[in-house]
Short mmCIF file of C-alpha atoms in Angstrom, two decimals:
data_model
loop_
_atom_site.label_atom_id
_atom_site.label_comp_id
_atom_site.label_asym_id
_atom_site.label_seq_id
_atom_site.Cartn_x
_atom_site.Cartn_y
_atom_site.Cartn_z
CA MET A 13 -28.65 -31.38 -13.14
CA GLY A 14 -28.99 -34.61 -14.99
CA LEU A 15 -32.67 -34.37 -14.45
CA GLY A 16 -31.67 -35.63 -10.93
CA LEU A 17 -29.22 -38.06 -11.57
CA VAL A 18 -26.60 -36.24 -10.23
CA GLU A 19 -27.70 -35.55 -6.71
CA SER A 20 -29.13 -38.95 -6.76
CA GLY A 21 -25.30 -40.28 -6.99
CA LYS A 22 -26.99 -43.33 -9.12
CA MET A 23 -25.90 -41.78 -12.66
CA PRO A 24 -23.47 -44.49 -14.75
CA LYS A 25 -20.09 -43.96 -14.61
CA PRO A 26 -19.81 -43.34 -18.54
CA LEU A 27 -22.63 -40.69 -17.91
CA THR A 28 -20.58 -39.13 -15.58
CA LYS A 29 -17.45 -39.05 -17.20
CA LEU A 30 -19.34 -37.55 -20.05
CA LEU A 31 -20.40 -34.98 -17.95
CA ASN A 32 -17.26 -34.15 -16.19
CA ILE A 33 -15.75 -34.08 -19.66
CA SER A 34 -18.06 -31.06 -20.97
CA ARG A 35 -17.87 -29.63 -17.39
CA LYS A 36 -13.92 -29.69 -17.91
CA TYR A 37 -14.10 -28.15 -21.29
CA SER A 38 -16.61 -24.97 -20.33
CA LEU A 39 -14.67 -23.13 -17.43
CA TRP A 40 -16.01 -19.66 -17.20
CA VAL A 41 -13.50 -17.92 -15.01
CA TYR A 42 -14.55 -15.16 -12.46
CA GLN A 43 -11.16 -12.61 -12.19
CA TRP A 44 -9.99 -11.29 -9.42
CA GLY A 45 -7.03 -8.90 -10.62
CA LEU A 46 -5.74 -7.74 -7.47
CA ALA A 47 -1.99 -7.02 -8.07
CA CYS A 48 0.98 -6.74 -10.54
CA CYS A 49 -0.68 -10.96 -10.53
CA ALA A 50 -3.29 -9.10 -12.59
CA ILE A 51 -0.80 -9.24 -15.77
CA GLU A 52 0.28 -12.57 -15.97
CA MET A 53 -3.48 -13.31 -15.35
CA ALA A 54 -4.28 -11.08 -18.57
CA ALA A 55 -1.26 -12.31 -20.07
CA ALA A 56 -2.72 -15.98 -20.33
CA LEU A 57 -6.38 -15.40 -20.66
CA ALA A 58 -6.90 -12.33 -23.03
CA ALA A 59 -3.38 -12.41 -24.63
CA PRO A 60 -2.80 -14.84 -27.97
CA ARG A 61 0.13 -15.56 -26.84
CA TYR A 62 -1.24 -18.37 -23.78
CA ASP A 63 -4.56 -18.35 -25.52
CA VAL A 64 -6.62 -19.56 -22.18
CA MET A 65 -9.53 -20.80 -24.73
CA ARG A 66 -8.11 -23.91 -26.04
CA LEU A 67 -8.20 -25.87 -22.83
CA GLY A 68 -12.07 -24.31 -23.18
CA VAL A 69 -11.93 -21.53 -20.50
CA ILE A 70 -13.91 -18.84 -20.95
CA PRO A 71 -12.42 -15.61 -19.58
CA LEU A 72 -14.73 -12.69 -18.93
CA PRO A 73 -18.51 -13.92 -17.80
CA ALA A 74 -20.26 -10.43 -17.61
CA SER A 75 -21.18 -12.02 -13.22
CA PRO A 76 -20.02 -14.12 -11.11
CA ARG A 77 -23.57 -15.98 -11.38
CA GLN A 78 -22.40 -17.42 -14.33
CA ALA A 79 -18.23 -18.33 -13.21
CA ASP A 80 -17.57 -21.42 -12.58
CA LEU A 81 -14.12 -21.04 -11.76
CA MET A 82 -12.73 -18.06 -9.73
CA ILE A 83 -9.22 -16.98 -10.13
CA VAL A 84 -7.80 -14.41 -7.28
CA SER A 85 -4.49 -12.97 -8.58
CA GLY A 86 -2.84 -10.31 -6.24
CA THR A 87 -3.25 -9.22 -2.40
CA VAL A 88 -5.81 -9.69 -0.81
CA THR A 89 -6.36 -6.88 1.78
CA ASP A 90 -8.73 -7.33 4.91
CA LYS A 91 -10.74 -5.09 3.39
CA MET A 92 -11.20 -6.43 0.16
CA ALA A 93 -11.74 -9.79 1.55
CA PRO A 94 -15.56 -9.60 2.45
CA ALA A 95 -15.90 -8.33 -0.78
CA ILE A 96 -14.32 -11.53 -2.28
CA ARG A 97 -16.59 -13.74 0.12
CA ARG A 98 -19.54 -11.90 -0.71
CA LEU A 99 -19.10 -12.55 -4.66
CA TRP A 100 -17.90 -16.00 -4.70
CA GLU A 101 -20.87 -17.22 -2.38
CA GLN A 102 -22.88 -15.80 -5.54
CA MET A 103 -21.13 -17.55 -8.08
CA PRO A 104 -23.68 -21.00 -8.85
CA ASP A 105 -22.08 -25.00 -7.29
CA PRO A 106 -20.21 -26.51 -8.49
CA LYS A 107 -17.45 -23.72 -8.35
CA TYR A 108 -13.60 -23.78 -8.44
CA VAL A 109 -11.09 -21.22 -6.96
CA ILE A 110 -7.45 -20.91 -8.09
CA SER A 111 -5.50 -19.15 -5.74
CA MET A 112 -2.76 -17.30 -8.20
CA GLY A 113 0.54 -15.65 -6.79
CA SER A 114 2.16 -15.76 -3.56
CA CYS A 115 0.38 -12.38 -2.18
CA ALA A 116 -3.58 -14.35 -2.50
CA ASN A 117 -1.80 -17.71 -1.22
CA CYS A 118 -0.10 -16.96 1.99
CA GLY A 119 0.21 -13.26 2.16
CA GLY A 120 3.57 -12.91 0.55
CA PRO A 121 5.75 -10.13 0.70
CA TYR A 122 3.27 -8.48 2.66
CA TRP A 123 2.81 -11.45 5.86
CA ASP A 124 3.48 -8.60 8.33
CA SER A 125 1.45 -6.13 6.93
CA TYR A 126 -1.13 -4.80 9.03
CA SER A 127 -3.77 -4.41 6.19
CA VAL A 128 -3.31 -7.84 3.92
CA THR A 129 -4.88 -11.09 4.47
CA LYS A 130 -2.29 -13.79 4.74
CA GLY A 131 -4.12 -16.31 2.11
CA VAL A 132 -6.91 -15.75 0.49
CA ASP A 133 -8.27 -19.48 1.56
CA GLN A 134 -8.95 -17.80 5.27
CA VAL A 135 -12.11 -16.76 2.96
CA ILE A 136 -13.19 -19.17 0.61
CA PRO A 137 -11.87 -22.69 -0.17
CA VAL A 138 -9.26 -23.18 -2.87
CA ASP A 139 -8.70 -25.86 -5.24
CA VAL A 140 -5.59 -24.92 -6.58
CA TYR A 141 -2.66 -22.79 -5.52
CA VAL A 142 -0.41 -21.55 -8.17
CA PRO A 143 3.17 -20.20 -6.38
CA GLY A 144 5.07 -17.51 -7.61
CA CYS A 145 5.80 -13.93 -7.10
CA PRO A 146 4.35 -13.45 -9.73
CA PRO A 147 3.51 -16.98 -11.41
CA ARG A 148 4.32 -17.12 -14.84
CA PRO A 149 1.28 -17.05 -17.33
CA GLU A 150 2.48 -21.18 -18.13
CA ALA A 151 2.34 -21.40 -14.71
CA LEU A 152 -1.43 -20.63 -14.35
CA LEU A 153 -2.65 -22.97 -17.44
CA GLU A 154 -0.90 -25.60 -15.57
CA GLY A 155 -2.96 -25.08 -12.17
CA ILE A 156 -5.98 -24.70 -15.18
CA VAL A 157 -4.88 -27.93 -16.64
CA LEU A 158 -4.74 -29.52 -12.73
CA LEU A 159 -8.07 -28.18 -11.87
CA GLN A 160 -9.27 -30.06 -15.12
CA GLU A 161 -7.86 -33.28 -14.56
CA ARG A 162 -9.38 -33.04 -10.79
CA ILE A 163 -13.04 -32.13 -12.73
CA LEU A 164 -12.17 -35.08 -14.99
CA ASN A 165 -11.87 -37.14 -12.50
CA GLU A 166 -14.33 -35.75 -10.16
CA ASP A 167 -17.65 -37.52 -8.76
CA PRO A 168 -19.96 -34.96 -9.30
CA ALA A 169 -22.45 -36.62 -6.30
CA GLU A 170 -19.88 -35.40 -4.01
CA ARG A 171 -20.07 -31.96 -4.53
CA TRP A 172 -24.19 -32.50 -3.44
CA LYS A 173 -23.96 -34.89 -0.97
CA GLY A 174 -23.93 -33.97 3.50
CA ASP A 175 -24.67 -30.87 4.37
CA PRO A 176 -25.20 -27.64 2.20
CA LEU A 177 -22.39 -25.31 2.15
CA VAL A 178 -23.23 -23.14 5.08
CA VAL A 179 -22.14 -19.36 4.67
CA ALA A 180 -20.41 -17.83 8.02
CA MET B 87 14.04 19.20 -7.57
CA THR B 88 11.34 19.03 -5.02
CA ARG B 89 13.50 17.77 -1.36
CA LEU B 90 10.73 16.98 0.91
CA SER B 91 11.78 17.30 4.56
CA SER B 92 15.04 15.26 4.46
CA PRO B 93 17.48 16.54 7.00
CA ASP B 94 20.24 16.62 4.82
CA ALA B 95 18.74 19.36 2.14
CA PRO B 96 20.36 21.85 4.01
CA THR B 97 23.41 21.04 3.98
CA GLU B 98 23.50 19.84 0.50
CA ALA B 99 21.74 22.72 -1.24
CA PRO B 100 23.98 25.89 -1.18
CA ASP B 101 26.64 23.55 -2.46
CA GLN B 102 24.52 23.05 -5.57
CA ALA B 103 23.45 25.71 -5.44
CA ALA B 104 27.31 27.47 -5.84
CA ASP B 105 27.66 24.49 -8.54
CA GLU B 106 24.87 25.57 -10.86
CA THR B 107 25.26 29.37 -10.76
CA GLU B 108 23.70 29.93 -14.12
CA GLU B 109 20.89 27.73 -13.50
CA ALA B 110 20.82 27.72 -9.36
CA PRO B 111 21.09 31.98 -8.24
CA ALA B 112 22.26 32.40 -4.94
CA VAL B 113 19.72 35.02 -4.16
CA ASP B 114 16.45 33.30 -5.35
CA GLU B 115 14.33 36.75 -5.17
CA LEU B 116 11.12 34.65 -6.36
CA ARG B 117 10.76 32.31 -3.30
CA ASP B 118 12.65 35.33 -1.58
CA GLY B 119 9.52 37.61 -1.76
CA VAL B 120 7.52 35.17 -1.49
CA VAL B 121 8.44 33.80 1.50
CA ALA B 122 8.72 37.94 2.90
CA ARG B 123 5.40 38.15 1.99
CA LEU B 124 4.17 35.12 3.94
CA ALA B 125 6.15 36.62 7.54
CA GLU B 126 4.37 39.54 6.65
CA LEU B 127 1.42 38.30 6.77
CA LEU B 128 1.35 35.56 8.89
CA GLY B 129 3.45 37.56 11.74
CA ASP B 130 4.16 35.20 14.49
CA GLY B 131 2.70 31.81 12.68
CA LEU B 132 5.50 31.73 10.84
CA VAL B 133 8.19 30.20 12.47
CA GLU B 134 11.05 28.57 10.25
CA HIS B 135 11.25 29.21 6.95
CA HIS B 136 13.80 27.20 4.12
CA VAL B 137 14.59 28.46 0.67
CA ALA B 138 17.21 26.84 -1.61
CA ALA B 139 17.50 29.29 -4.13
CA GLY B 140 16.27 28.75 -7.53
CA GLN B 141 15.18 25.13 -6.42
CA ASP B 142 12.74 24.78 -3.26
CA MET B 143 11.17 26.54 -0.24
CA TRP B 144 9.80 25.25 3.35
CA ILE B 145 8.15 26.81 6.06
CA ARG B 146 7.46 26.25 9.04
CA VAL B 147 4.41 27.33 10.53
CA THR B 148 2.61 27.04 14.33
CA SER B 149 -0.45 24.54 14.70
CA ASP B 150 -2.95 27.75 15.26
CA ALA B 151 -1.95 29.10 11.97
CA TRP B 152 -1.66 26.08 10.14
CA ALA B 153 -5.26 27.05 8.29
CA VAL B 154 -4.93 30.59 7.93
CA THR B 155 -1.98 29.72 6.25
CA ALA B 156 -3.68 27.74 3.74
CA GLU B 157 -5.29 30.44 3.00
CA THR B 158 -3.22 33.41 2.95
CA LEU B 159 -1.15 30.66 0.40
CA ARG B 160 -4.22 30.11 -2.29
CA ASN B 161 -6.18 33.32 -1.91
CA VAL B 162 -3.87 35.89 -1.43
CA LEU B 163 -0.48 34.31 -2.89
CA GLY B 164 -1.92 32.63 -6.28
CA ALA B 165 -0.94 28.79 -4.81
CA ARG B 166 -4.71 27.57 -6.64
CA TYR B 167 -2.52 24.09 -6.50
CA PHE B 168 -3.03 21.46 -3.93
CA CYS B 169 -0.50 18.78 -3.85
CA PHE B 170 -1.33 16.59 -0.94
CA LEU B 171 -1.32 16.61 2.69
CA SER B 172 0.16 13.89 4.67
CA ALA B 173 2.09 13.79 8.09
CA ILE B 174 5.68 12.40 9.65
CA ASP B 175 5.80 10.42 12.34
CA TRP B 176 8.87 10.88 14.21
CA LYS B 177 9.41 9.13 16.71
CA PRO B 178 12.75 6.67 16.51
CA SER B 179 11.07 3.24 15.64
CA PRO B 180 10.75 1.23 19.81
CA PHE B 181 11.00 -1.64 16.99
CA GLY B 182 13.75 -0.53 14.54
CA ARG B 183 13.80 -1.54 11.35
CA TYR B 184 14.94 -4.69 9.78
CA LEU B 185 18.61 -5.05 11.81
CA ASP B 186 17.99 -2.69 14.84
CA ALA B 187 14.75 -4.79 15.33
CA GLU B 188 14.59 -7.06 18.75
CA VAL B 189 13.13 -9.84 16.55
CA ASP B 190 15.80 -9.43 13.72
CA THR B 191 18.68 -8.95 15.82
CA ILE B 192 17.89 -12.41 17.58
CA VAL B 193 18.46 -13.74 14.02
CA HIS B 194 21.23 -11.85 12.83
CA GLY B 195 22.85 -11.56 16.72
CA ALA B 196 23.56 -8.72 16.15
CA THR B 197 23.07 -6.22 19.36
CA ALA B 198 20.49 -4.15 20.17
CA LYS B 199 20.92 -0.41 19.13
CA GLU B 200 19.79 2.42 20.52
CA PRO B 201 17.25 4.39 19.42
CA GLU B 202 18.58 7.29 18.01
CA PRO B 203 17.59 11.42 19.01
CA GLN B 204 14.70 12.34 17.17
CA GLN B 205 15.09 14.99 13.81
CA THR B 206 12.84 16.73 12.74
CA GLY B 207 14.28 17.72 9.48
CA VAL B 208 14.06 21.05 7.32
CA THR B 209 12.75 23.73 9.89
CA GLY B 210 12.58 21.42 12.48
CA GLY B 211 10.22 21.19 14.72
CA GLU B 212 9.44 20.28 18.90
CA ALA B 213 6.54 18.04 18.20
CA ARG B 214 6.89 14.00 17.36
CA PHE B 215 4.06 14.59 14.81
CA GLN B 216 4.27 16.76 12.17
CA VAL B 217 1.80 18.14 9.19
CA LEU B 218 3.11 18.70 6.17
CA ALA B 219 1.73 19.87 2.46
CA ARG B 220 2.90 21.06 -0.72
CA VAL B 221 0.80 23.94 -2.54
CA ALA B 222 2.21 25.40 -6.00
CA ASN B 223 1.27 28.41 -8.25
CA VAL B 224 1.61 26.97 -11.42
CA ARG B 225 1.64 30.60 -12.74
CA ASP B 226 4.27 32.18 -10.66
CA HIS B 227 6.18 28.64 -11.35
CA TRP B 228 6.78 28.03 -7.27
CA GLY B 229 5.18 25.21 -4.69
CA ILE B 230 6.17 25.87 -0.89
CA THR B 231 5.88 22.74 1.51
CA ILE B 232 4.05 23.80 4.50
CA LYS B 233 4.79 22.03 7.72
CA ALA B 234 3.27 22.19 11.33
CA ASP B 235 4.39 20.87 14.67
CA ALA B 236 0.72 18.53 15.81
CA THR B 237 0.49 18.85 19.16
CA PRO B 238 -0.36 17.23 21.99
CA ASP B 239 1.87 14.25 21.13
CA ASP B 240 -0.61 11.90 23.05
CA ALA B 241 -3.84 13.77 20.77
CA PRO B 242 -2.23 15.26 18.09
CA ARG B 243 -4.47 18.24 16.48
CA VAL B 244 -4.40 20.24 13.49
CA PRO B 245 -7.37 22.97 11.95
CA THR B 246 -8.92 21.65 8.49
CA TRP B 247 -7.83 22.72 5.26
CA THR B 248 -11.06 21.41 3.62
CA ARG B 249 -12.47 24.93 3.77
CA VAL B 250 -9.76 26.46 1.44
CA TYR B 251 -8.83 23.52 -0.21
CA ALA B 252 -11.30 20.67 -0.93
CA GLY B 253 -9.14 17.80 -2.56
CA ALA B 254 -7.14 18.42 1.20
CA ASP B 255 -10.72 16.09 1.91
CA TRP B 256 -9.79 12.45 1.42
CA HIS B 257 -5.70 13.30 2.26
CA GLU B 258 -6.78 14.55 5.79
CA ARG B 259 -8.99 11.31 6.25
CA GLU B 260 -5.58 9.30 5.28
CA ALA B 261 -3.66 10.90 7.60
CA TRP B 262 -6.42 10.87 10.63
CA GLU B 263 -7.02 6.71 10.25
CA MET B 264 -2.91 6.64 9.36
CA PHE B 265 -1.22 9.26 12.26
CA GLY B 266 -4.48 9.69 14.52
CA ILE B 267 -3.71 13.25 13.74
CA THR B 268 -7.77 14.98 14.12
CA PHE B 269 -8.51 17.08 11.60
CA GLU B 270 -10.50 19.83 13.34
CA GLY B 271 -13.18 21.25 11.29
CA HIS B 272 -13.12 17.72 8.88
CA PRO B 273 -16.71 17.18 8.01
CA HIS B 274 -16.59 13.28 8.10
CA LEU B 275 -13.12 12.16 9.13
CA ARG B 276 -13.36 8.27 9.11
CA HIS B 277 -11.92 5.29 7.32
CA ILE B 278 -10.59 5.80 3.53
CA TYR B 279 -7.97 2.77 3.20
CA LEU B 280 -8.40 1.00 6.51
CA PRO B 281 -11.69 -1.61 7.00
CA SER B 282 -13.93 1.22 8.92
CA GLU B 283 -13.43 -1.39 12.33
CA PHE B 284 -9.55 -0.98 12.19
CA GLU B 285 -8.07 -0.61 15.53
CA GLY B 286 -5.40 1.40 16.07
CA TYR B 287 -2.45 4.30 13.90
CA PRO B 288 -0.69 1.29 11.38
CA LEU B 289 1.79 4.40 10.18
CA ARG B 290 2.74 5.49 13.92
CA LYS B 291 6.39 4.18 14.69
CA ASP B 292 4.94 2.23 17.50
CA PHE B 293 2.41 0.69 15.80
CA PRO B 294 3.67 -3.41 16.53
CA LEU B 295 3.30 -5.31 13.30
CA ILE B 296 1.85 -8.29 15.26
CA SER B 297 2.82 -10.69 12.95
CA ARG B 298 6.46 -10.18 13.13
CA MET B 299 5.85 -10.32 17.03
CA VAL B 300 4.58 -13.96 16.94
CA LYS B 301 7.47 -15.32 14.49
CA PRO B 302 10.47 -13.28 12.68
CA TRP B 303 10.76 -12.85 9.18
CA PRO B 304 10.71 -16.81 7.72
CA GLY B 305 12.70 -15.43 4.60
CA ILE B 306 15.95 -14.86 6.86
CA VAL B 307 16.46 -18.33 8.70
CA ASP B 308 17.28 -20.39 5.68
CA VAL B 309 20.04 -17.54 3.83
CA GLU B 310 23.39 -18.08 5.21
CA PRO B 311 25.33 -14.73 6.54
CA MET B 312 26.75 -12.77 3.97
CA PRO B 313 30.48 -12.60 3.96
CA THR B 314 32.37 -10.51 5.26
CA VAL B 315 34.61 -8.36 2.80
CA ASP B 316 38.09 -7.73 3.38
CA GLU B 317 38.92 -5.14 1.19
CA PRO B 318 42.75 -3.48 2.02
CA GLU B 319 42.89 -0.56 3.86
CA GLY B 320 42.19 2.87 2.23
CA ASP B 321 40.51 1.56 -0.67
CA THR B 322 36.86 2.11 -0.02
CA PRO B 323 35.79 5.29 -0.81
CA PRO B 324 34.63 6.80 2.74
CA ALA B 325 31.49 8.83 0.71
CA ALA B 326 29.78 5.26 -0.03
CA GLU B 327 28.60 4.72 3.24
CA ASN B 328 27.10 7.76 3.84
CA ALA B 329 26.26 9.07 1.08
CA PRO B 330 23.93 11.86 1.75
CA ASP B 331 20.64 10.31 -0.40
CA GLY B 332 21.95 7.09 0.22
CA GLY B 333 20.11 7.14 3.87
CA ASP B 334 16.72 7.25 5.17
CA PRO B 335 15.97 10.46 7.29
CA GLU B 336 15.12 9.10 10.56
#
């Protein structure tokens, strides 16, 4: 990206800003609709009432390899967790994760279950947590806007500095 | 109406039958006939039966006769529709439910209760684990719930139904992983819902929820105790607390 400018960390600030704006407004979303939160996510992502595309968020990429953002909405079970981890690994950097709803945040009402993972952040790093059970579509949109602000003010070089992400 | 393994069903069913004499005759020739035929075909295999006239029927068979019962029902009596197969752990939970659990009584300040005596619902039973299944004859419009004790308690086992009803395959796998009941002759008993390395049988009553052991339900601590209702004597209908349908079978 950026002819090695980003990686070198010597990219001029205005160019960084420009790059961040374009990244911010072309978030391709990979969806994990695992429980009832998926209904709210569908309302936010696919329905005209909330129209997530006006934020530059594009739902339904064909594969995680085309995605920038992953929304985990719903109950993550121990059986599903390895699949989430694996598909998250397949997403190209820079990648972001939104955890939507109490279940994905911490296990939610199923915190004491024998089968439910106590938060998707035990498996993958999460950028934005959207609380609620389930959160309204507006809450998810706010989470997306929050993430976009973060992307805007981000130094892309940070993502390439240091050790590469090592997969456990 | 289908009532499954609820201990109050036998007492309730005759009352309903009396109330609705037009719809539910006191003598149910269809179901009595099926049960009589089963008793004849299964012999000693049929331990107990219960018919709610005009509604439903239950039988309990010995675990040895479990597979034969399926064959008889499907091939002789024409119950070709396999509804489900599952299991029950009748053990009163040592961890209790909610207010009975020790971790919860600490929070609530209530005293721990003695575990209730074991009950085994309609058509009874001696063992801790029972398998139950339901099949139906959709042509003659009857369904039947079949139960059997799975013994011994520490390693319960019953014969498989998969040779009779192919659909029982996944049901038996689920009953196996949730209750630890071995279905002898099942082609591949392996985990179906749980991760393959899962240890233990989570729907057994003595399966501990470790999270709850470590930390009681956090939601209760910042909730004030419910105010006690001081109602004048005689106003409360006594049936409200002991409604037959309100409580759980245990």
